[in-house]
Structure formats: C-alpha cells, structure tokens
Short mmCIF file of C-alpha atoms and ligand atoms in Angstrom, two decimals:
data_model
loop_
_atom_site.label_atom_id
_atom_site.label_comp_id
_atom_site.label_asym_id
_atom_site.label_seq_id
_atom_site.Cartn_x
_atom_site.Cartn_y
_atom_site.Cartn_z
CA MET A 118 133.95 123.84 100.52
CA THR A 119 135.44 122.18 97.50
CA THR A 120 136.78 123.75 94.39
CA LEU A 121 137.87 122.17 91.20
CA GLU A 122 139.59 124.13 88.56
CA SER A 123 141.49 123.57 85.38
CA ALA A 124 144.89 125.04 84.88
CA HIS A 125 147.86 124.76 82.62
CA GLY A 126 151.10 123.81 84.24
CA PRO A 127 154.67 123.75 83.09
CA GLU A 128 154.18 120.37 81.42
CA GLY A 129 150.95 121.33 79.72
CA GLY A 130 148.75 118.73 78.14
CA PRO A 131 145.68 116.96 79.38
CA VAL A 132 145.60 114.29 82.02
CA GLY A 133 144.15 110.84 81.91
CA MET A 134 141.76 111.53 84.68
CA SER A 135 138.24 112.64 84.02
CA ARG A 136 136.59 115.54 85.74
CA ARG A 137 134.18 113.11 87.28
CA GLN A 138 136.98 111.14 88.85
CA LEU A 139 138.54 114.23 90.29
CA LEU A 140 135.24 115.25 91.79
CA ARG A 141 134.89 111.86 93.40
CA HIS A 142 138.29 112.23 94.98
CA THR A 143 137.61 115.62 96.43
CA ALA A 144 135.04 114.04 98.69
CA TRP A 145 137.74 112.16 100.52
CA PHE A 146 140.12 114.93 101.36
CA GLY A 147 139.76 116.32 104.81
CA ALA A 148 142.77 118.59 104.79
CA ALA A 149 144.04 121.28 102.49
CA VAL A 150 145.72 119.01 100.02
CA VAL A 151 146.32 120.10 96.49
CA LEU A 152 147.04 117.46 93.92
CA THR A 153 148.20 118.57 90.54
CA VAL A 154 147.97 115.83 87.98
CA THR A 155 149.72 115.90 84.65
CA SER A 156 150.58 113.00 82.42
CA GLY A 157 153.18 111.03 84.25
CA GLU A 158 153.21 113.14 87.36
CA VAL A 159 151.42 113.58 90.62
CA ILE A 160 152.24 116.79 92.45
CA SER A 161 151.16 117.15 96.05
CA HIS A 162 151.14 120.38 97.97
CA LEU A 163 150.05 120.93 101.49
CA GLY A 164 148.94 124.50 101.86
CA THR A 165 151.27 125.65 99.12
CA PRO A 166 149.66 127.53 96.28
CA PRO A 167 150.72 126.01 92.95
CA ALA A 168 152.07 129.37 91.81
CA ALA A 169 154.61 129.21 94.63
CA ALA A 170 155.84 125.87 93.34
CA ALA A 171 156.69 127.46 90.02
CA ALA A 172 158.56 130.22 91.82
CA VAL A 173 160.79 127.62 93.49
CA ALA A 174 162.46 126.99 90.17
CA GLN A 175 163.74 130.56 90.09
CA ASP A 176 164.66 130.93 93.75
CA PRO A 177 168.32 130.28 94.51
CA HIS A 178 167.49 129.89 98.20
CA ALA A 179 164.92 127.20 97.51
CA LEU A 180 165.73 123.66 98.56
CA ARG A 181 165.38 120.92 96.00
CA PHE A 182 166.16 117.29 96.56
CA VAL A 183 165.35 113.94 95.02
CA GLN A 184 164.13 110.71 96.59
CA ILE A 185 164.73 107.40 94.86
CA SER A 186 163.94 104.06 96.42
CA ASP A 187 163.92 100.29 96.24
CA SER A 188 166.34 99.69 93.39
CA HIS A 189 166.85 96.04 94.48
CA LEU A 190 170.06 95.56 92.51
CA GLY A 191 170.56 91.81 92.12
CA PHE A 192 166.85 91.01 91.82
CA HIS A 193 166.15 88.45 89.11
CA GLY A 194 162.57 87.65 88.26
CA PRO A 195 159.82 88.22 85.75
CA ALA A 196 158.60 91.33 87.60
CA ASN A 197 161.66 93.14 86.20
CA THR A 198 164.30 91.28 84.25
CA ASP A 199 166.63 94.30 84.20
CA VAL A 200 166.63 96.18 87.50
CA THR A 201 170.09 97.54 86.71
CA GLY A 202 168.79 99.09 83.50
CA SER A 203 165.83 100.60 85.33
CA PHE A 204 168.09 102.08 88.00
CA SER A 205 170.34 103.54 85.28
CA ARG A 206 167.32 105.21 83.74
CA ALA A 207 166.33 106.63 87.11
CA ILE A 208 169.80 108.06 87.65
CA ASN A 209 169.79 109.52 84.18
CA GLN A 210 166.40 111.06 84.84
CA VAL A 211 167.70 112.72 88.00
CA ASN A 212 170.68 114.03 86.04
CA THR A 213 168.43 115.58 83.41
CA LEU A 214 165.81 117.19 85.65
CA GLY A 215 166.95 120.61 84.55
CA PHE A 216 168.30 121.53 87.97
CA ARG A 217 171.00 120.13 90.21
CA PRO A 218 169.32 118.80 93.35
CA ASP A 219 170.88 119.77 96.67
CA PHE A 220 171.02 116.07 97.43
CA VAL A 221 169.62 112.70 96.47
CA MET A 222 168.26 110.36 99.14
CA HIS A 223 167.90 106.65 98.42
CA THR A 224 165.39 105.29 100.93
CA GLY A 225 166.60 101.71 101.01
CA ASP A 226 166.48 98.30 99.44
CA LEU A 227 169.47 99.49 97.48
CA THR A 228 170.39 95.83 96.95
CA HIS A 229 168.21 92.77 96.77
CA LEU A 230 170.31 90.34 98.82
CA SER A 231 173.02 92.42 100.55
CA THR A 232 175.89 90.71 98.71
CA PRO A 233 179.26 92.52 98.50
CA ALA A 234 178.95 92.63 94.70
CA GLN A 235 175.50 94.22 94.92
CA PHE A 236 176.74 96.85 97.37
CA ASP A 237 179.69 97.60 95.08
CA GLN A 238 177.39 97.96 92.12
CA VAL A 239 174.90 100.27 93.79
CA ARG A 240 177.66 102.44 95.25
CA GLN A 241 179.23 102.80 91.87
CA MET A 242 175.94 103.64 90.20
CA LEU A 243 175.00 106.21 92.85
CA GLY A 244 178.37 107.82 92.15
CA GLY A 245 176.99 108.79 88.74
CA LEU A 246 174.39 111.11 90.25
CA ARG A 247 174.98 114.79 89.55
CA THR A 248 174.03 116.26 92.89
CA GLY A 249 175.55 117.90 95.95
CA GLN A 250 175.41 114.80 98.11
CA VAL A 251 174.01 111.28 98.15
CA PHE A 252 172.34 109.97 101.30
CA THR A 253 170.86 106.55 102.04
CA VAL A 254 168.92 104.62 104.66
CA PRO A 255 168.95 100.81 104.67
CA GLY A 256 166.06 98.56 103.69
CA GLU A 257 165.55 95.06 105.03
CA HIS A 258 167.08 93.75 101.81
CA ASP A 259 170.30 95.58 102.72
CA SER A 260 170.70 93.65 105.97
CA VAL A 261 169.54 90.13 105.23
CA ASP A 262 172.35 88.28 107.00
CA ASP A 263 174.52 90.65 109.04
CA HIS A 264 172.39 93.21 110.91
CA GLY A 265 173.48 95.81 108.36
CA GLN A 266 177.27 95.50 108.70
CA LYS A 267 177.98 95.45 104.97
CA TYR A 268 175.52 98.28 104.49
CA ARG A 269 177.28 100.43 107.08
CA ALA A 270 180.68 99.56 105.64
CA ALA A 271 179.49 100.90 102.30
CA PHE A 272 177.25 103.80 103.38
CA GLY A 273 177.51 104.28 107.13
CA SER A 274 180.37 106.70 107.50
CA GLY A 275 179.38 109.67 109.60
CA THR A 276 176.27 107.96 110.97
CA ARG A 277 175.44 107.01 114.53
CA GLY A 278 174.20 103.87 116.19
CA ASP A 279 173.07 101.37 113.57
CA GLY A 280 173.28 103.98 110.82
CA TRP A 281 170.94 106.83 111.72
CA TYR A 282 171.84 110.53 111.38
CA SER A 283 170.51 114.02 110.86
CA PHE A 284 171.57 117.08 108.89
CA ASP A 285 170.44 120.60 107.99
CA ILE A 286 170.23 122.18 104.56
CA LYS A 287 168.75 125.58 103.71
CA GLY A 288 166.84 125.86 106.96
CA VAL A 289 165.26 122.41 106.82
CA HIS A 290 166.16 119.75 109.39
CA PHE A 291 166.47 116.20 108.01
CA ILE A 292 166.43 113.02 110.09
CA ALA A 293 167.37 109.67 108.51
CA LEU A 294 166.18 106.66 110.48
CA VAL A 295 166.90 102.92 110.40
CA ASN A 296 163.84 100.75 111.04
CA THR A 297 164.75 97.51 109.28
CA LEU A 298 167.08 95.70 111.67
CA ALA A 299 164.84 94.21 114.33
CA LEU A 300 164.12 90.72 112.92
CA GLU A 301 160.43 91.25 113.28
CA LYS A 302 157.57 91.62 110.88
CA LEU A 303 157.06 95.35 111.41
CA GLY A 304 159.60 98.12 111.31
CA HIS A 305 161.22 99.01 114.61
CA LEU A 306 163.34 101.94 115.77
CA GLY A 307 164.42 100.86 119.25
CA THR A 308 165.15 102.85 122.38
CA ASP A 309 168.59 104.16 121.36
CA GLN A 310 167.25 105.61 118.15
CA LEU A 311 164.14 107.06 119.82
CA GLU A 312 166.44 108.78 122.29
CA PHE A 313 168.49 110.09 119.38
CA VAL A 314 165.38 111.63 117.82
CA ARG A 315 164.30 113.20 121.10
CA LYS A 316 167.67 114.86 121.68
CA ASP A 317 168.18 115.68 118.03
CA VAL A 318 165.16 117.99 117.83
CA ALA A 319 165.19 119.26 121.41
CA GLY A 320 166.98 122.51 120.57
CA LEU A 321 165.11 123.31 117.36
CA SER A 322 162.55 126.05 117.11
CA SER A 323 159.06 124.77 116.37
CA ASP A 324 158.85 126.51 113.02
CA THR A 325 161.83 124.56 111.64
CA PRO A 326 160.53 122.36 108.82
CA ILE A 327 161.32 118.71 109.60
CA VAL A 328 161.78 115.95 107.04
CA VAL A 329 162.12 112.35 108.23
CA PHE A 330 163.41 109.56 105.99
CA SER A 331 162.92 105.86 106.72
CA HIS A 332 162.65 102.71 104.64
CA ILE A 333 159.55 101.19 106.22
CA PRO A 334 156.62 103.62 106.61
CA LEU A 335 156.32 105.37 109.97
CA PHE A 336 152.53 105.15 109.70
CA ALA A 337 150.29 102.09 109.71
CA MET A 338 149.90 101.70 105.97
CA TYR A 339 149.14 97.98 106.18
CA PRO A 340 150.49 96.23 109.28
CA THR A 341 149.26 92.83 108.10
CA TRP A 342 152.05 92.95 105.53
CA GLY A 343 154.53 94.58 107.87
CA TRP A 344 153.91 98.04 106.39
CA GLY A 345 154.25 100.00 109.59
CA THR A 346 156.73 100.67 112.41
CA ASP A 347 155.73 99.47 115.85
CA ASP A 348 157.35 102.27 117.85
CA ALA A 349 156.99 105.13 115.37
CA THR A 350 154.36 106.86 117.49
CA GLN A 351 157.00 107.53 120.11
CA ALA A 352 159.32 109.12 117.55
CA LEU A 353 156.49 111.21 116.09
CA SER A 354 155.51 112.41 119.56
CA TYR A 355 158.80 114.34 119.69
CA LEU A 356 157.82 116.05 116.43
CA ARG A 357 154.26 117.08 117.34
CA ARG A 358 155.23 120.63 118.30
CA PHE A 359 156.70 121.38 114.87
CA SER A 360 154.50 123.16 112.41
CA SER A 361 155.62 121.11 109.39
CA VAL A 362 156.75 117.47 109.47
CA THR A 363 157.15 115.45 106.27
CA CYS A 364 157.92 111.73 106.41
CA LEU A 365 159.25 110.11 103.24
CA ASN A 366 159.56 106.33 103.01
CA GLY A 367 160.05 103.48 100.56
CA HIS A 368 159.47 99.72 101.02
CA VAL A 369 155.92 99.56 99.69
CA HIS A 370 156.89 100.16 96.03
CA GLN A 371 153.92 102.43 95.35
CA LEU A 372 152.75 105.97 95.98
CA PHE A 373 150.66 106.63 99.03
CA THR A 374 149.91 109.81 100.95
CA LYS A 375 148.45 110.36 104.36
CA THR A 376 148.08 113.41 106.58
CA ASP A 377 147.83 113.15 110.33
CA GLY A 378 147.76 116.47 112.13
CA ASN A 379 151.06 118.26 111.54
CA VAL A 380 152.63 115.22 109.88
CA THR A 381 152.29 114.21 106.24
CA PHE A 382 153.53 110.82 105.05
CA TYR A 383 154.52 110.08 101.48
CA SER A 384 155.40 106.54 100.41
CA ALA A 385 157.55 106.51 97.28
CA THR A 386 157.47 104.14 94.38
CA THR A 387 160.39 101.96 93.31
CA THR A 388 162.84 101.86 90.44
CA ALA A 389 162.67 98.03 90.35
CA TYR A 390 159.27 96.31 90.43
CA PRO A 391 155.79 97.03 91.75
CA LEU A 392 154.11 95.38 94.71
CA PRO A 393 150.35 94.89 95.01
CA HIS A 394 148.12 97.42 96.68
CA PRO A 395 147.45 96.64 100.34
CA GLY A 396 145.45 93.48 100.82
CA GLN A 397 145.30 92.58 97.15
CA GLY A 398 146.55 89.01 96.97
CA PRO A 399 148.29 86.79 99.51
CA GLY A 400 151.16 89.15 100.30
CA PRO A 401 153.55 91.83 99.08
CA ILE A 402 154.93 89.66 96.30
CA PRO A 403 156.64 91.18 93.24
CA LEU A 404 153.98 91.99 90.67
CA THR A 405 154.55 91.02 87.06
CA LEU A 406 152.65 93.50 84.92
CA PRO A 407 151.60 93.00 81.30
CA ALA A 408 154.19 94.01 78.73
CA GLY A 409 154.69 97.77 78.52
CA GLN A 410 153.18 98.55 81.91
CA LEU A 411 156.27 98.17 84.09
CA GLY A 412 157.93 101.48 83.25
CA PRO A 413 154.96 103.63 84.24
CA ALA A 414 154.78 101.89 87.64
CA LEU A 415 158.35 102.96 88.43
CA GLY A 416 159.54 106.44 89.15
CA ILE A 417 161.47 109.08 91.02
CA ARG A 418 160.37 111.91 93.30
CA ASP A 419 161.58 115.45 93.65
CA VAL A 420 160.80 117.69 96.56
CA SER A 421 161.07 121.44 96.80
CA TYR A 422 160.83 123.90 99.62
CA GLN A 423 160.94 127.63 99.51
CA PRO A 424 161.96 129.47 102.67
CA GLY A 425 158.92 131.11 104.21
CA GLN A 426 156.51 128.52 102.89
CA HIS A 427 154.73 126.26 105.30
CA ALA A 428 155.21 122.92 103.63
CA LEU A 429 157.15 121.08 100.99
CA ALA A 430 155.94 120.34 97.48
CA ILE A 431 156.31 116.74 96.35
CA ARG A 432 156.43 115.77 92.71
CA ASP A 433 156.34 112.11 91.71
CA ARG A 434 157.46 111.44 88.18
CA ARG A 435 157.17 108.15 86.40
CA LEU A 436 160.39 106.65 85.11
CA ALA A 437 161.40 108.35 81.90
CA MET B 154 147.00 119.74 83.50
CA ARG B 155 144.23 119.93 86.02
CA GLN B 156 144.34 120.52 89.66
CA PHE B 157 141.91 120.33 92.43
CA THR B 158 141.94 121.99 95.76
CA THR B 159 139.91 121.28 98.79
CA SER B 160 139.57 123.86 101.44
CA LEU B 161 140.09 122.85 105.01
CA ALA B 162 137.04 120.83 105.89
CA LEU B 163 137.84 118.57 108.81
CA PRO B 164 140.88 117.99 110.92
CA ALA B 165 140.52 114.44 109.72
CA VAL B 166 143.12 112.05 108.48
CA ALA B 167 143.28 111.91 104.72
CA ALA B 168 145.20 109.30 102.88
CA GLY B 169 145.69 108.74 99.22
CA ILE B 170 147.15 106.20 96.95
CA ALA B 171 148.39 106.94 93.52
CA THR B 172 150.10 105.12 90.75
CA LEU B 173 151.91 106.52 87.81
CA ALA B 174 150.59 103.79 85.58
CA GLY B 175 150.12 105.05 82.07
CA ALA B 176 148.69 108.44 81.43
CA ALA B 177 145.87 107.50 83.71
CA ILE B 178 147.01 108.51 87.14
CA ALA B 179 144.70 107.14 89.73
CA VAL B 180 144.48 108.71 93.12
CA GLY B 181 142.31 106.89 95.58
CA ILE B 182 141.69 108.50 98.87
CA ILE B 183 140.77 106.99 102.16
CA THR B 184 139.81 108.74 105.31
CA SER B 185 139.51 107.73 108.89
CA PRO B 186 138.16 109.85 111.68
CA THR B 187 141.17 109.70 113.96
CA THR B 188 144.79 108.78 113.94
CA ALA B 189 145.44 105.55 112.11
CA ALA B 190 145.52 102.30 113.98
CA GLU B 191 148.71 101.69 115.85
CA PRO B 192 151.08 99.51 113.98
CA GLY B 193 152.08 96.51 115.94
CA ALA B 194 148.61 95.56 116.90
CA ALA B 195 147.51 93.08 114.28
CA GLY B 196 144.56 95.36 113.94
CA PRO B 197 142.78 96.38 110.81
CA ALA B 198 144.41 98.49 108.19
CA PRO B 199 142.88 101.81 107.27
CA VAL B 200 139.25 101.48 106.39
CA VAL B 201 138.38 101.27 102.74
CA ALA B 202 136.48 104.27 101.68
CA GLU B 203 136.77 104.41 97.96
CA GLN B 204 137.83 102.47 94.96
CA ALA B 205 139.41 105.02 92.72
CA MET B 206 139.57 103.16 89.46
CA PRO B 207 139.16 99.59 88.30
CA GLY B 208 142.06 97.63 89.65
CA MET B 209 142.85 100.24 92.24
CA SER B 210 140.91 98.98 95.19
CA MET B 211 141.99 99.43 98.74
CA PRO B 212 142.30 96.73 101.36
CA ALA B 213 139.07 95.39 102.71
CA GLY B 214 140.00 96.04 106.29
CA GLY B 215 142.26 93.85 108.36
CA SER B 216 142.72 90.17 107.79
CA PRO B 217 144.38 87.62 110.00
CA THR B 218 148.10 87.29 109.55
CA ALA B 219 149.26 84.31 107.56
CA ALA B 220 150.95 82.50 110.37
CA SER B 221 148.21 82.85 112.92
CA GLY B 222 144.56 82.24 112.98
CA GLN B 223 143.93 80.17 109.90
CA ASP B 224 146.79 77.67 109.96
CA ALA B 225 146.46 74.48 111.94
CA PRO B 226 149.70 72.92 113.22
CA VAL B 227 150.99 70.09 111.05
CA ALA B 228 153.22 67.27 112.33
CA THR B 229 156.01 67.17 109.76
CA ASN B 230 159.76 67.71 109.48
CA ALA B 231 159.62 69.21 105.98
CA VAL B 232 158.75 72.83 105.27
CA ALA B 233 158.50 74.21 101.76
CA ILE B 234 159.22 77.86 101.04
CA GLN B 235 156.88 78.54 98.21
CA ASN B 236 154.98 81.52 96.82
CA PHE B 237 156.59 83.72 99.48
CA ALA B 238 155.27 81.65 102.37
CA PHE B 239 156.43 78.88 104.68
CA SER B 240 154.26 75.83 104.21
CA PRO B 241 153.03 74.54 106.57
CA ALA B 242 153.11 77.78 108.53
CA ILE B 243 153.02 75.96 111.89
CA VAL B 244 154.72 72.60 112.34
CA THR B 245 155.02 70.44 115.45
CA VAL B 246 157.90 68.04 116.03
CA LYS B 247 159.31 66.08 118.94
CA ALA B 248 162.57 67.27 120.52
CA GLY B 249 165.53 65.84 118.62
CA THR B 250 163.87 66.19 115.22
CA THR B 251 165.71 67.75 112.27
CA ILE B 252 163.53 70.00 110.14
CA THR B 253 164.40 70.59 106.50
CA TRP B 254 163.32 73.76 104.72
CA THR B 255 163.58 73.88 100.95
CA ASN B 256 163.29 77.01 98.84
CA ARG B 257 160.91 76.24 95.97
CA ASP B 258 160.67 79.87 94.81
CA GLN B 259 162.60 81.71 92.17
CA ASP B 260 163.44 84.46 94.68
CA SER B 261 165.80 83.89 97.60
CA HIS B 262 164.67 83.48 101.19
CA THR B 263 166.08 82.91 104.67
CA VAL B 264 164.95 80.91 107.69
CA THR B 265 165.75 83.14 110.64
CA ALA B 266 164.60 82.78 114.23
CA MET B 267 163.14 85.89 115.78
CA PRO B 268 165.37 87.61 118.34
CA GLY B 269 166.73 85.22 120.91
CA GLY B 270 166.01 82.18 118.75
CA PRO B 271 168.72 79.66 117.85
CA PHE B 272 168.70 79.20 114.07
CA HIS B 273 169.78 81.41 111.15
CA SER B 274 170.05 80.05 107.64
CA PRO B 275 172.22 81.69 105.02
CA THR B 276 170.44 83.18 102.01
CA LEU B 277 168.75 80.22 100.31
CA ASN B 278 168.62 80.29 96.54
CA THR B 279 166.20 78.26 94.42
CA GLY B 280 166.21 74.60 95.41
CA GLN B 281 168.57 75.10 98.31
CA PRO B 282 167.72 73.31 101.59
CA TYR B 283 168.43 74.31 105.18
CA GLN B 284 168.34 72.00 108.17
CA TYR B 285 168.18 72.58 111.89
CA THR B 286 167.83 70.07 114.73
CA PHE B 287 165.55 71.12 117.57
CA THR B 288 166.79 69.79 120.89
CA THR B 289 164.74 71.79 123.38
CA PRO B 290 160.96 71.90 123.65
CA GLY B 291 159.28 75.23 123.08
CA ARG B 292 157.76 77.55 120.52
CA PHE B 293 160.09 79.02 117.92
CA ASP B 294 158.82 81.85 115.74
CA TYR B 295 160.85 82.67 112.66
CA LEU B 296 160.78 84.77 109.53
CA CYS B 297 162.54 85.45 106.26
CA THR B 298 164.84 88.46 106.70
CA ILE B 299 164.52 89.25 103.01
CA HIS B 300 160.71 89.32 103.26
CA PRO B 301 159.85 89.87 106.93
CA PHE B 302 156.12 89.49 106.25
CA MET B 303 156.90 85.77 105.82
CA THR B 304 156.48 84.51 109.37
CA ALA B 305 155.99 80.97 110.67
CA THR B 306 156.38 78.81 113.76
CA VAL B 307 157.95 75.54 114.91
CA VAL B 308 156.47 73.97 118.06
CA VAL B 309 158.79 71.43 119.69
CA THR B 310 157.23 68.98 122.15
CA PRO B 311 159.13 66.87 124.71
CU1 CU C 551 161.64 85.55 101.71
FE1 FE2 C 552 161.79 97.06 98.42
FE1 FE2 C 553 161.79 96.85 101.84
#
C-alpha cells in the first residue's frame, strides 16, 4: 500500500528528515498525498506525479501564483522586531522565484492594527511585487475598528458585498472570501456571501478546478482558538460536485494540510511571527523563538497548475 | 530530496502539519475517520494521532474555552487585559457601575461587545484604560477584535 522512495529534485541535496520519520508519517495518510521534502521546502501534490510538477515550469499554459500571508505591518514585539524587513524579504523572494507569477494573493492580516499609515505602507510594499496582479482578502487585524472600511478603501475596488469576489485565470476558478468581520470568535461568512458562492459556481462545469481563498481556515483546525469558520460547511456544500477544490488560508501562522473528500485545505505560514501549534499554551499568542529560528518559521507559498491535471501542486518555501 | 507516496488506502480524512523550521522539516499527520468536527460547536479539535518530532505535538483534544467552564464570576469593576486574556474573564457588577479595563500587554487590544452589544473601545495601547458604565441588567459578552479568541463576559445585576 505504501511506497517510499528517494529521488533527486530540482533543489537537490538531502533533507533533515530521516527515513524512519518518513515511514512513520506514511502511516497517517489516508489519501493519495505526495509530500516532497527538500531543505527549506515542503511540496504537496494531490494525485499529481512529481514529474508533472517539473513540467509545469516549461509549460506556458500552466498557471503559477503565489500566496503570502499575515505580514502584520505595524506589529511591535519580541516575536519579530522587524516585520517590515521580513515582508520586504518575502516580496524580494517572490520577485526572484525565477518565473513571473500570474498573480500574488495576500490572505490577510496585511496590517496589525488597521491604521491608515499601516494600510499605506502595505499597499506601497505590495506595489513592488513583480506579478500580473495582486489580490487580497482581509484578516481580522485589517478590520479592528471599522468593519473593514479602511481595508475596502485600500483594496476593495471591484469587490462585492463586504469585499468578496471571484475571478478566472487559465481555466481555474478562484473565489476570495471574507470571514473576519462578524465580531465573533470563529470566522463567519454570512448569508449574503453564502448566496454569492452558490450563484457564483452555479454555471460552472464540475471539472473546473476551484481555488478558494480566505483568511480564517474554512475547516475546523482548532475551534477553541477560533481557527474555524462556523458556516463554512454551507459554502463547501456548493463545491462538493467539483472534482478539485483547493482552499488556501492564513491566520494560523503555520503550515497545515487536510483533505476531506474532494476538498484539500492548506493553511499558510506568515511573513511576520509564528503562533503556537494548536493547543500548545494558553492561546494563539505570538511566539518568540530562540535567536536564529525566526526566519525558518516564516515563508511564502507558490502554487502551480497544469491544464489537464487533476489537482494543484503547492510548494511552501521558507523565507529566504 | 526524498519523497514519499502513499497509494489510496482509505477515503479517510488526512491532515498534516508542517513547519519550515531549520533544515528539519517536520510533517505530523493526523487522521480522523469522518469529516472534521463542525466549527462553531465548542467541540474537540481533531484527534491527536501522532507527535511528529519533539516540540511538534498536536493538540490533546478539545479543552474548554477560556471564558467558559473554568472561570468563576468575580465581583469587581476592574478588568486587566494581560497575557492576551481578560482577567477576570467573568465579572459581575450592579447596574450603574463603571468598569475599567486596562491594557497591561505590550500588544494592543480592544474591548468590543459582540453584535448588538453597547460598548466598543478604540484600539488600546499599552497602559491605556477604557471605561464603560453599565446601566441595564443583563449578560454582555465581548471580545478583542484584534484577537477574537479573547472572549469574556460582564454580568450586570439589578
Ligand atoms: Cu487582543
Ligand atoms: Fe495573523
Ligand atoms: Fe488573523
């Protein structure tokens, strides 16, 4: 049932994970998940042979985009004394990936406290990305005192409702949701937005790959800390008929992957500061790591999709 | 580089956690037999199946939320915001009482009533207080909009 093999990838070099550890992990996968681990990277494929991932680089029709998250501009604390510097490095890393992504999506907590100066700063910095387009969804830190008004003034043009929208690129349908405005512990979409999702996908053929962006996870990652969305099941019910649904979120400041039927969820890490793993400690409080360990906890993600493939390939890279 | 592949074994839910810490990339995997617990219910988080590496453990199931279950109501008109929590988490006061919240953390917080509630502080920086006078009896749940996991309650008696 389970295979384990060694291979040499584009990055080459050994990984810091022993064969024994890999074998232990295989016991816990119930679906066809392929993880490729190199130093500084975790590559996840769902039903995509690794060889196909390499082919994406050559294919002009392939889709490639980047997800960055939780830059928290304006945060001051020992967990990261220079979030601006870290975000600059992330942007620079995107600009030197070796390809120009079709777009970059920032999945929220752009700012730490939603001040006008912080919005100005993050807008300006995002302007330095070399990419086709920059998209965003708001985090709860982007709407701390105004139900997201300043956020929408800065980033909401062309969106609907409280800032949600959808778009299509290279055959993939993207939906960007807002689940941070409800003044409750968990994420919440609300009836207007659920209705938007229902209508938005109604005319799509079931083999259209769907990618959903949100700040707070759409799965129950750890509800005790608010890491879930109370009405996400309703939204996902409209997506059940699609053969490939990929949900990409931020908020939890760490990588996490979960597959549930046709839907795969990928939580992204942050460019600012780590949070504890679920249930470790009293709450999701910024984690101050020993000197030298912050950088490796931060990172960016790039995603590729080749027409004809079933699913997307996700590559998480630690901050360069 | 190494890779591992598992063939399709079960239509089960698989979940993983990974960090990019150092060269040692840890990927811990948890499984549960069916769809994950509904969010919203204060139910348990995904079951812990495996500790991938030292320091990479998964949650030990659900635990009671901070503001419910373990906190007894305290009769006081002073609430500290400290270590990313409101303390005490549940206070009781008589109608007409003014409560003072003071931010004792380095990070900023707010004191914001849940929808329909009457009070909304501005963003409170370190040392900054916020006051609100409760005139009507009832139960008032509130949170910090910057950190919505910080929830607490004021109970106002006649
Ligand atoms: Cu707070
Ligand atoms: Fe965040
Ligand atoms: Fe967040």
